[in-house]
Tab-separated table of C-alpha atoms in Angstrom:
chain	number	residue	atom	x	y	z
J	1	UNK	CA	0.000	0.000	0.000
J	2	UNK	CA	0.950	3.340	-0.781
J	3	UNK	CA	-0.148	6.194	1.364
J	4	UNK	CA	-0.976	10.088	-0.132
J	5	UNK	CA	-1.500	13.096	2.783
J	6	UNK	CA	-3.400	15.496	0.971
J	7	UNK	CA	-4.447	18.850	3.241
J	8	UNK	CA	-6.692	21.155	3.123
J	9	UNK	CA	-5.911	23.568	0.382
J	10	UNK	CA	-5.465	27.411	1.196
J	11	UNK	CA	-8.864	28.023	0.382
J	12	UNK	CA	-10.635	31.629	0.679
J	13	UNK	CA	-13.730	30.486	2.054
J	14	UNK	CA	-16.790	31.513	4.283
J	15	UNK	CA	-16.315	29.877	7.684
J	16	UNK	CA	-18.749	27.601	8.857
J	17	UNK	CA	-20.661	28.763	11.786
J	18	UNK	CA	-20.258	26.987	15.248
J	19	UNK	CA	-23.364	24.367	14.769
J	20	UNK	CA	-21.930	23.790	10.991
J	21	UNK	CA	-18.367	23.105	12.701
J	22	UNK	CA	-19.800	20.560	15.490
J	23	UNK	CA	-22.005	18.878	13.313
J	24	UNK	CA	-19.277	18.497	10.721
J	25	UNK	CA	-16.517	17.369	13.783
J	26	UNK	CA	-19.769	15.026	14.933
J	27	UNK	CA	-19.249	13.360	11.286
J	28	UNK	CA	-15.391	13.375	11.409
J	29	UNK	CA	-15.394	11.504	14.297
J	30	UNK	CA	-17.948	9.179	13.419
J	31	UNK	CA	-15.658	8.521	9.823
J	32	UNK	CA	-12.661	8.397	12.276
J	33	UNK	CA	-14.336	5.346	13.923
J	34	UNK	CA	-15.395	3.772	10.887
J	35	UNK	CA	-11.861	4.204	9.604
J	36	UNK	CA	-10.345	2.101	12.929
J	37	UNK	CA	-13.550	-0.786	12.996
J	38	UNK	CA	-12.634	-1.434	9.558
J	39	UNK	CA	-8.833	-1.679	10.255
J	40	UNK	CA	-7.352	1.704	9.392
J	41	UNK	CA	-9.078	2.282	5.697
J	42	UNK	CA	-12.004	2.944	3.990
J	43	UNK	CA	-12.782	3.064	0.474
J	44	UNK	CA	-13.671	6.532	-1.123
J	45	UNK	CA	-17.114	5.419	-2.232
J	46	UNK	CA	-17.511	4.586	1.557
J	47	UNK	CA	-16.635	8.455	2.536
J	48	UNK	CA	-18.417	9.786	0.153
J	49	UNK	CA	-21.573	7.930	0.975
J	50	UNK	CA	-21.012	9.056	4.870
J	51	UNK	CA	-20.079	12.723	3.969
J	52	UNK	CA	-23.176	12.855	2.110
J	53	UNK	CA	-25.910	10.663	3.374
J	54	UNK	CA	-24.572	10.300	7.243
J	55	UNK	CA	-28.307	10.544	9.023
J	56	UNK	CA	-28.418	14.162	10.398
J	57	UNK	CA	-24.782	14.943	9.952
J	58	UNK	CA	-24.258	14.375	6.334
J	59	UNK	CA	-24.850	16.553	3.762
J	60	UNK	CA	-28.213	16.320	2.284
J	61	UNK	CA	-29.165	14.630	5.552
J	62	UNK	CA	-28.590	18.049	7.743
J	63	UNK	CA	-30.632	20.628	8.038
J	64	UNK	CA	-28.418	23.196	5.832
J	65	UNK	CA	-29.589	25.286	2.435
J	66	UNK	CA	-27.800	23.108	-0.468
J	67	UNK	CA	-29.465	24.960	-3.379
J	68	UNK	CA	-30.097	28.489	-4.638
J	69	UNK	CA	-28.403	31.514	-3.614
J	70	UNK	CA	-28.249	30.607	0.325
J	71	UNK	CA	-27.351	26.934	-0.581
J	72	UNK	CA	-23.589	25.756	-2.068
J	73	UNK	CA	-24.245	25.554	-5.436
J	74	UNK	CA	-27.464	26.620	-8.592
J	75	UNK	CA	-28.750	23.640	-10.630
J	76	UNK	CA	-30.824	24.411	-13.577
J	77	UNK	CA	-34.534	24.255	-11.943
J	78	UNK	CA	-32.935	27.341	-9.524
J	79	UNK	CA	-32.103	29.595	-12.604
J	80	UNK	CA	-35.242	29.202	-15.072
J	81	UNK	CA	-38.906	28.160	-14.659
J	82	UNK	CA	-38.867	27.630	-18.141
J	83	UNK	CA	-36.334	24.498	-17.425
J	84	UNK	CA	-39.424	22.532	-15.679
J	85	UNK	CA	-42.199	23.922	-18.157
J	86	UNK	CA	-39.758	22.479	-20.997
J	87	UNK	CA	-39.267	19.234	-19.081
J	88	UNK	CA	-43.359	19.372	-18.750
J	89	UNK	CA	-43.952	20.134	-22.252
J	90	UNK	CA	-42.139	17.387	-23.575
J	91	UNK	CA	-43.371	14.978	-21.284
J	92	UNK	CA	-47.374	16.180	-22.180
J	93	UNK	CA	-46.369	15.341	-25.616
J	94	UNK	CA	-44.960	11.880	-25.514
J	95	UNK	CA	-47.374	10.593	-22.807
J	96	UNK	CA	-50.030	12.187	-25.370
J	97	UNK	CA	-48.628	10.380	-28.236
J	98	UNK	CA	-47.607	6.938	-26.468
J	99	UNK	CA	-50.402	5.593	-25.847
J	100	UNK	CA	-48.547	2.654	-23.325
J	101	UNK	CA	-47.392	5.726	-21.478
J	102	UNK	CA	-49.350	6.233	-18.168
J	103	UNK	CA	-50.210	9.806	-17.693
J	104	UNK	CA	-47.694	9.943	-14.208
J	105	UNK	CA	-44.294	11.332	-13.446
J	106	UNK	CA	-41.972	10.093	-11.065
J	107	UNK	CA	-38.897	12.306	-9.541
J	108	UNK	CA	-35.669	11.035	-8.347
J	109	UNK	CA	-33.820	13.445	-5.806
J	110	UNK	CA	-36.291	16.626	-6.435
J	111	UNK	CA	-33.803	18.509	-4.453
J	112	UNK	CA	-35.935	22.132	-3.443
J	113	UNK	CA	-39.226	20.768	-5.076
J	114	UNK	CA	-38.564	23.638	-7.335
J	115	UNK	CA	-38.298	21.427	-10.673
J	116	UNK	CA	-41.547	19.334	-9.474
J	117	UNK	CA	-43.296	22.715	-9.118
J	118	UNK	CA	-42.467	24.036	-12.285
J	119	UNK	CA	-43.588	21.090	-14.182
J	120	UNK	CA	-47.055	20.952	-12.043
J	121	UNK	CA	-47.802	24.320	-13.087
J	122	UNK	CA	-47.058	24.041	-16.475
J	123	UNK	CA	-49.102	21.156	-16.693
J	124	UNK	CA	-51.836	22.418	-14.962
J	125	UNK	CA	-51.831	25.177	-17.493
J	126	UNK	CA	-51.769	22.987	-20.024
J	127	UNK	CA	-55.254	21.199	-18.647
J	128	UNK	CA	-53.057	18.123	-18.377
J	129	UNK	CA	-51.827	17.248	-14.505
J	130	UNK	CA	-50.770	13.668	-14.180
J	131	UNK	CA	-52.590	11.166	-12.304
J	132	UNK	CA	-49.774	11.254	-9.686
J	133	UNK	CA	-46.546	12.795	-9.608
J	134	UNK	CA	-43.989	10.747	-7.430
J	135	UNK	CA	-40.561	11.770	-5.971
J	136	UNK	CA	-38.362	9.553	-4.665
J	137	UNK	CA	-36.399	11.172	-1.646
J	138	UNK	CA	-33.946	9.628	0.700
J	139	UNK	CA	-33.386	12.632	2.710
J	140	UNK	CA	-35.327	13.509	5.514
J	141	UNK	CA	-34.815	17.125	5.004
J	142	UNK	CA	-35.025	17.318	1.345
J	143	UNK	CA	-38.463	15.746	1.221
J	144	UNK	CA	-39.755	18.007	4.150
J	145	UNK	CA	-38.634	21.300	2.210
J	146	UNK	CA	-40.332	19.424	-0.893
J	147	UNK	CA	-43.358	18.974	0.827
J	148	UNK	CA	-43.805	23.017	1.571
J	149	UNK	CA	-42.818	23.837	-1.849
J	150	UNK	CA	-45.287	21.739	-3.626
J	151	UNK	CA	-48.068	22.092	-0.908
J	152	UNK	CA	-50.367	23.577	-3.660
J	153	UNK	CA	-50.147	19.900	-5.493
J	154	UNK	CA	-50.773	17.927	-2.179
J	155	UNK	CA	-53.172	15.730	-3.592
J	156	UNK	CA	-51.023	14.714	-6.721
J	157	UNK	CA	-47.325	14.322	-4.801
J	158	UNK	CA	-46.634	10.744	-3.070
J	159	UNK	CA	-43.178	9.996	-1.557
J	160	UNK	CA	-41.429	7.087	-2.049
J	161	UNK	CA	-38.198	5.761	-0.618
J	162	UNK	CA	-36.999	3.784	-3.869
J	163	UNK	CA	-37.791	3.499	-7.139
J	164	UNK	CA	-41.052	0.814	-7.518
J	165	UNK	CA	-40.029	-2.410	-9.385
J	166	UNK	CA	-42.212	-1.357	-12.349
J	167	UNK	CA	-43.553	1.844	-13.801
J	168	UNK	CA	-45.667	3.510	-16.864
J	169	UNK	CA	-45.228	6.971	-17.313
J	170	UNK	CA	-42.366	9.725	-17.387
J	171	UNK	CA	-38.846	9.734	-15.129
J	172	UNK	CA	-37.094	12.885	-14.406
J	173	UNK	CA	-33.648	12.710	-12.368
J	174	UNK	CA	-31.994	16.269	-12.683
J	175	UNK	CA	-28.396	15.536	-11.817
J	176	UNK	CA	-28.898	12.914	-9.510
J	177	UNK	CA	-26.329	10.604	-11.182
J	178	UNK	CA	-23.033	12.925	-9.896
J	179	UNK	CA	-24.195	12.405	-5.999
J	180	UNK	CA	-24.307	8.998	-6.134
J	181	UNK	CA	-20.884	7.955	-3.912
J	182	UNK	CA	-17.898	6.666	-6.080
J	183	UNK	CA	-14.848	4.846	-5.843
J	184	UNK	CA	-11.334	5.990	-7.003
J	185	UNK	CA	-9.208	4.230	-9.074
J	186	UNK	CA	-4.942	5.070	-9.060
J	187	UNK	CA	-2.537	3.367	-12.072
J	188	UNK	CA	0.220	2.236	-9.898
J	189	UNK	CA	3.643	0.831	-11.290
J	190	UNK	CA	2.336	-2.449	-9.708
J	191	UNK	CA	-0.747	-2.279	-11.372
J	192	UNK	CA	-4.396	-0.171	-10.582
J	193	UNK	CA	-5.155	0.289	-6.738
J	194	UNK	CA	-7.614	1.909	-5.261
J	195	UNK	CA	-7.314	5.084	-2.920
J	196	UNK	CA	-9.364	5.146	0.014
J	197	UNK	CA	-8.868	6.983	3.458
J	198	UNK	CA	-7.532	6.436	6.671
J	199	UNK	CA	-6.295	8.489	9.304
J	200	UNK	CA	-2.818	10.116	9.812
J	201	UNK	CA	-0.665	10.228	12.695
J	202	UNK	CA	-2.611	13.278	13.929
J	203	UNK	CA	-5.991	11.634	13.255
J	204	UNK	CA	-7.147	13.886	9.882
J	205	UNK	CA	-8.249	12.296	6.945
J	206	UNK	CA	-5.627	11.670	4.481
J	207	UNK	CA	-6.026	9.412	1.253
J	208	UNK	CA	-3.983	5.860	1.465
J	209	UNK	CA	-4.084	3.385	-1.852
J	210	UNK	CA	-3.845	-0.258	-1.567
J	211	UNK	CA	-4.160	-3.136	-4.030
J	212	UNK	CA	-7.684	-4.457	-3.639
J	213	UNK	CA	-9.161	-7.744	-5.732
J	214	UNK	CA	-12.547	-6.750	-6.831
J	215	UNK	CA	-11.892	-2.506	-8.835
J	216	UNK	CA	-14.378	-2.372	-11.337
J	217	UNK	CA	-12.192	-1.180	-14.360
J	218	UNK	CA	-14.300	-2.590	-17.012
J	219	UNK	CA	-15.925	0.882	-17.638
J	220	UNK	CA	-12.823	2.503	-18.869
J	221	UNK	CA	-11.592	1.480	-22.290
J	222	UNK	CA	-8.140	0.377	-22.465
J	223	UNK	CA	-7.140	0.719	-18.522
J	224	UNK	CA	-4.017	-1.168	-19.101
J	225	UNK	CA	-2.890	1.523	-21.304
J	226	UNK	CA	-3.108	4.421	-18.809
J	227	UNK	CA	0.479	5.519	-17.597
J	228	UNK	CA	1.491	5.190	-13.567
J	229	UNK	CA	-0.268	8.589	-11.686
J	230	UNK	CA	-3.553	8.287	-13.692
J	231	UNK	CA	-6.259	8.707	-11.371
J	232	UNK	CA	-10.230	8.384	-11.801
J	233	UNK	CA	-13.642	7.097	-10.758
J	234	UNK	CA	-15.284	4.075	-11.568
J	235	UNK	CA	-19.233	4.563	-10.637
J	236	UNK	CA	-20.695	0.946	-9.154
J	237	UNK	CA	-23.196	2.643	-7.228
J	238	UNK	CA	-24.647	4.841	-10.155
J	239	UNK	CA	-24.323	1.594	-12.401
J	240	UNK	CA	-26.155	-0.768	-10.228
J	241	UNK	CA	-29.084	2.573	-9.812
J	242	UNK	CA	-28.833	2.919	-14.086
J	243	UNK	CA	-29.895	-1.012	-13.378
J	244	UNK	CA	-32.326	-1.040	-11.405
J	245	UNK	CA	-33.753	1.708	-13.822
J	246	UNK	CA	-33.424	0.137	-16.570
J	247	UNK	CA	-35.338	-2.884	-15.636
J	248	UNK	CA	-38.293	-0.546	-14.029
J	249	UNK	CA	-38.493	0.752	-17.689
J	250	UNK	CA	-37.930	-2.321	-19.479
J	251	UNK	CA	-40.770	-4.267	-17.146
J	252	UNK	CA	-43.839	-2.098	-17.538
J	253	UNK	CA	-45.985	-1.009	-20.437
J	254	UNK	CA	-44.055	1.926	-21.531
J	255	UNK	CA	-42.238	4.608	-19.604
J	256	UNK	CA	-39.485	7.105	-20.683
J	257	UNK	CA	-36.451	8.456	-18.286
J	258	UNK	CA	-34.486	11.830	-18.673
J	259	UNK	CA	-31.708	12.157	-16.769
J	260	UNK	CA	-30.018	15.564	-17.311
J	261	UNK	CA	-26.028	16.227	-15.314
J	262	UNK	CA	-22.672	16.971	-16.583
J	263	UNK	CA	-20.310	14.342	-18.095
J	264	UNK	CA	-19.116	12.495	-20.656
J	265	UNK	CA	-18.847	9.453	-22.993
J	266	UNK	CA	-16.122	7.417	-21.896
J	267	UNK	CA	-13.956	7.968	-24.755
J	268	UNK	CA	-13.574	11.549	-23.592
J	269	UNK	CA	-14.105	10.881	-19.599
J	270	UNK	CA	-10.614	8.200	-19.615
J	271	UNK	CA	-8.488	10.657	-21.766
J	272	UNK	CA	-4.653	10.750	-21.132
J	273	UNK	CA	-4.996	14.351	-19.837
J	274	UNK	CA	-7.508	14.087	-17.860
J	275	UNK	CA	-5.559	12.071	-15.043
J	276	UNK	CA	-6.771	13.553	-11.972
J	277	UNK	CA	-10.241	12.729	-12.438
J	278	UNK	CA	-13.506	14.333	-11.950
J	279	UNK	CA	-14.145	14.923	-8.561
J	280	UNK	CA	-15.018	17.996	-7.341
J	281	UNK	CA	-16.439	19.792	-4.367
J	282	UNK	CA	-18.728	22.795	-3.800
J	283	UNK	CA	-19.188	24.966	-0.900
J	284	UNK	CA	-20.933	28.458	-0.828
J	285	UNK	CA	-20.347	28.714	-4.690
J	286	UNK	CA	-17.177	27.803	-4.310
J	287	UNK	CA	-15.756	24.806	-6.469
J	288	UNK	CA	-12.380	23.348	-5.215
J	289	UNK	CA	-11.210	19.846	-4.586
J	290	UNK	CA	-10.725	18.896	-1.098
J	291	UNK	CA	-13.264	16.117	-0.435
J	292	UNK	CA	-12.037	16.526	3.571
J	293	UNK	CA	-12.857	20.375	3.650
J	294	UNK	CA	-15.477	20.438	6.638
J	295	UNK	CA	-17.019	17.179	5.621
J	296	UNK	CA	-20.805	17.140	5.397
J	297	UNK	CA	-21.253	20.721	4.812
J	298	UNK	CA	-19.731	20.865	1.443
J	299	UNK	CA	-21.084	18.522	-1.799
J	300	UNK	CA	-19.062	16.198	-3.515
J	301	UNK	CA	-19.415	15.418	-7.040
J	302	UNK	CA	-18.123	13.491	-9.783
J	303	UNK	CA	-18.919	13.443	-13.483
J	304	UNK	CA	-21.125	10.946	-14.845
J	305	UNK	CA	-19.595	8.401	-17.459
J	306	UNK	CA	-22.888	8.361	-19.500
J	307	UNK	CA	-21.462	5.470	-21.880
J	308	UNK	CA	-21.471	3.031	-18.441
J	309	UNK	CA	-24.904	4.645	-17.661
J	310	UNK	CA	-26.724	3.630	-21.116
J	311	UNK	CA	-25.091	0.387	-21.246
J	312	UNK	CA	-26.414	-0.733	-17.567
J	313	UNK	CA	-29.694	0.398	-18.851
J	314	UNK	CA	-29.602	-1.169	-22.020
J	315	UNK	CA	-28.339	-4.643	-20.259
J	316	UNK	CA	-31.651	-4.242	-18.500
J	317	UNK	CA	-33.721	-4.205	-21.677
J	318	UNK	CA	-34.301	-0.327	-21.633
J	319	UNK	CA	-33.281	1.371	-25.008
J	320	UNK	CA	-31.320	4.829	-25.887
J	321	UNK	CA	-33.713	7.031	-27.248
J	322	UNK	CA	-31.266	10.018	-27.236
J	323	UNK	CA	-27.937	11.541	-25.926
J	324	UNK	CA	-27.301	14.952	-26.391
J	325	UNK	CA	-25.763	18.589	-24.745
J	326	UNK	CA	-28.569	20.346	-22.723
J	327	UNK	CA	-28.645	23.335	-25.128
J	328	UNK	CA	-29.608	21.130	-28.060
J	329	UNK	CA	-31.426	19.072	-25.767
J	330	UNK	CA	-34.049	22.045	-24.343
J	331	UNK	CA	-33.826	23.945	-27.729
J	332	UNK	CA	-34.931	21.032	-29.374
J	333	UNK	CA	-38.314	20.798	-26.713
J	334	UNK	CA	-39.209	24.073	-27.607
J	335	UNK	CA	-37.775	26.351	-24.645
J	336	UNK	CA	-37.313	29.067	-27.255
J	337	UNK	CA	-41.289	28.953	-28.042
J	338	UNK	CA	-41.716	28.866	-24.393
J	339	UNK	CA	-40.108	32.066	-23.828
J	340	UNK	CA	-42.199	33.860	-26.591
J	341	UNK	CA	-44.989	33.151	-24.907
J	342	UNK	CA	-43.572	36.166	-22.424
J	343	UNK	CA	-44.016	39.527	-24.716
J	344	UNK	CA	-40.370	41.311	-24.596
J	345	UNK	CA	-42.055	44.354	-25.008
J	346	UNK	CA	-42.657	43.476	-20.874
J	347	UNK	CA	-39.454	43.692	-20.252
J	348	UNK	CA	-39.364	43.223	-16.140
J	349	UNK	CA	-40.568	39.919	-17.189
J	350	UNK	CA	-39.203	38.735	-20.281
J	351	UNK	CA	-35.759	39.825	-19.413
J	352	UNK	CA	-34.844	37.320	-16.277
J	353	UNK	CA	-36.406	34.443	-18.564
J	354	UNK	CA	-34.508	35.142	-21.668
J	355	UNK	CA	-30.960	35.545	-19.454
J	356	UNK	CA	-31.947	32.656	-17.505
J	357	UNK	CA	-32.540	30.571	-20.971
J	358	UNK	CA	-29.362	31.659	-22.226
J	359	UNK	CA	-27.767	30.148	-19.041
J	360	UNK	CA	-29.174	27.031	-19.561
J	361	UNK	CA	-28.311	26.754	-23.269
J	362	UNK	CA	-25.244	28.812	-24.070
J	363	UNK	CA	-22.220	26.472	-24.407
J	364	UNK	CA	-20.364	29.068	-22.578
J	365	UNK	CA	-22.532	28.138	-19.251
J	366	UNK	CA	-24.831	24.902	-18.922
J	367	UNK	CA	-25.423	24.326	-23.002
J	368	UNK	CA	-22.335	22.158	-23.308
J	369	UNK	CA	-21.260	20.835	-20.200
J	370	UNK	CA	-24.327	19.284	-19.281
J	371	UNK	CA	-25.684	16.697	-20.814
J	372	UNK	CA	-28.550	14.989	-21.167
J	373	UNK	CA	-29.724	10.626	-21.614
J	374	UNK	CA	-32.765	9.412	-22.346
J	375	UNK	CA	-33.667	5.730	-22.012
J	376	UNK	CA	-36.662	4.104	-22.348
J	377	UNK	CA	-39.304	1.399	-23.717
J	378	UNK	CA	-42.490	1.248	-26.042
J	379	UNK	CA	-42.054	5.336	-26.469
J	380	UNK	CA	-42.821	7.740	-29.015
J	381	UNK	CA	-40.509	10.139	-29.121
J	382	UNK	CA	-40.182	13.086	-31.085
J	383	UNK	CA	-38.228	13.093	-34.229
J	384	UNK	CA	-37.371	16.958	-33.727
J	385	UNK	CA	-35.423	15.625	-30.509
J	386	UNK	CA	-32.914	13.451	-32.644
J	387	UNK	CA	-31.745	16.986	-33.923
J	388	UNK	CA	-28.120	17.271	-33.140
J	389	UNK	CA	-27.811	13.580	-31.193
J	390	UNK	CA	-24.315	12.247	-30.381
J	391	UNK	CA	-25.884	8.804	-29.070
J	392	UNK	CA	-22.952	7.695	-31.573
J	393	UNK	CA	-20.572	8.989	-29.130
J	394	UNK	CA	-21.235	6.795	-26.290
């Protein structure tokens, strides 16, 4: 085993307040002990998973603002309504068209509630509300903010705590794919290890890689060709998720799932130069790299490696209905047309949507860094939305 001290990182950052600080030492020390029951080293993924998801302590299980301007970071939902009306728009039509669609939507990781309440009131303006619109939440807090943001759609909103083992109707999962935990994968002169953490001499966090037996490396192409020093992620727990939603799909009558969050194929995620990986962290709209910056009040993230998503799906019996950048992706849907509906002659309101659709489509900004996959079975889908497709690419 080979061991790697990396500190924190002179970073010019808001400090945490005193609750923030003993909640996150409350998780340290609860990682600490981890670290020492399971002989001196946990994997990444296992961090990750307890930085995040701790109950109470971890990240999206505390009781801290993750979105928006009070919150760490702005997903797409935050910037535009016209993000959830497109999502809604698109979804009226295919469920209209297909007719083994059910007229329902399900959510995975609605975050604010924000995206679910755009896409209610779009459909309700349409004259076409689904039957029921699920989300399925594993954090306490989340789902409690969720529930006062959507309290106008009571009736229509059901909670779930996992994804039902069939399903007929429409799947939204706005960058829920980059939160799930991974593990980390080094190219040592011995061969790959993988780099986990354990404790230094002091008791921080410090990474440590050892040789383990069972490093998924058939998701990147040609691993034995990567020089010594290349690290990455490999992503079992998002594969084994892009399973389990694939065969949901594949099972029922007919059901679609678009999954929107920033990646790549894996021809471009494994390239030579990109040999530190993906991972990165965000705090008070800050983006560095220290995963053991005040752990649980800070997000990690890694890109999504959308060729190992669509093939887990596919394996399942789900199909690729499109791949494509976000801009091309919400242009296609008809954002643009949803904007004109707003006059720009009334310019106090036309003005925030238009900026806030350039956002989302420029590749300057969201356009081209996010991406967007979507699988399904026994769909229609449009043949507009096959505009600019790089399903070739993954």
């Amino acid at each position: 085993m080979s061991s790697t001290t990396i500190r924190p990182m002179q970073l010019q950052l808001p400090e945490p307040g005193e609750d923030a600080q003993a909640a996150s030492h409350t998780l340290q020390h609860q990682i600490a002990g981890e670290i020492a029951a399971a002989g001196g080293w946990i994997s990444f993924q296992r961090y990750m998973e307890l930085a995040l998801y701790a109950p109470q302590v971890g990240y999206y299980s505390g009781g801290s603002a993750k979105l928006g301007k009070e919150g760490d970071f702005t997903t797409a939902p935050e910037i535009s309504p016209l993000y959830g009306a497109t999502l809604a728009s698109l979804a009226a039509e295919v469920i209209a068209a297909s007719p083994s669609v059910d007229n329902v939507l399900l959510e995975f990781g609605a975050g604010t509630g924000k995206l679910a309440h755009d896409i209610l009131t779009e459909l309700q303006a349409r004259a076409a509300l689904p039957q029921r619109y699920f989300i399925v939440e594993i954090s306490a807090q989340l789902r409690a903010r969720q529930q006062q943001t959507l309290a106008a759609f009571a009736p229509l909103v059901q909670w779930l705590d996992a994804l039902p083992a069939t399903f007929s109707g429409v799947v939204v999962g706005n960058e829920v794919l980059d939160a799930m935990p991974v593990r980390l994968a080094v190219k040592a002169e011995q061969g790959w290890q993988e780099r986990g953490v354990a404790l230094d001499a002091e008791g921080r966090l410090r990474f440590e890689d050892r040789s383990v037996d069972d490093l998924p490396l058939a998701q990147i192409p040609d691993a034995h060709e990567l020089p010594p020093g290349y690290l990455t992620e490999v992503a079992p727990v998002a594969i084994g998720f892009m399973h389990t939603l694939g065969r949901m799909l594949a099972s029922g009558p007919g059901a679609l799932a678009i999954l929107p969050d920033y990646g790549f194929p894996a021809a471009e995620y494994y390239l030579h130069d990109r040999d530190q990986g993906t991972l990165m962290c965000h705090y008070r709209h800050h983006a560095h790299t220290d995963p053991f910056y005040w752990p649980g009040l800070q997000d990690i993230t890694a890109h999504v490696d959308f060729t190992a998503m669509a093939v887990a799906a596919v394996e399942e019996g789900a199909e690729v209905l499109a791949y494509t950048s976000q801009g091309a992706f919400l242009l296609n849907a008809g954002i643009g047309e949803l904007l004109l509906r707003t006059s720009p002659e009334d310019s106090a309101r036309y003005l925030p949507l238009a900026n806030g659709m350039q956002k989302l489509i420029s590749p300057a900004e969201m356009g081209e860094l996010f991406k967007v996959l979507a699988i399904g079975k026994n769909v229609e889908w449009p043949q507009r939305m096959l505009r600019h497709d790089r399903t070739h690419r993954l």
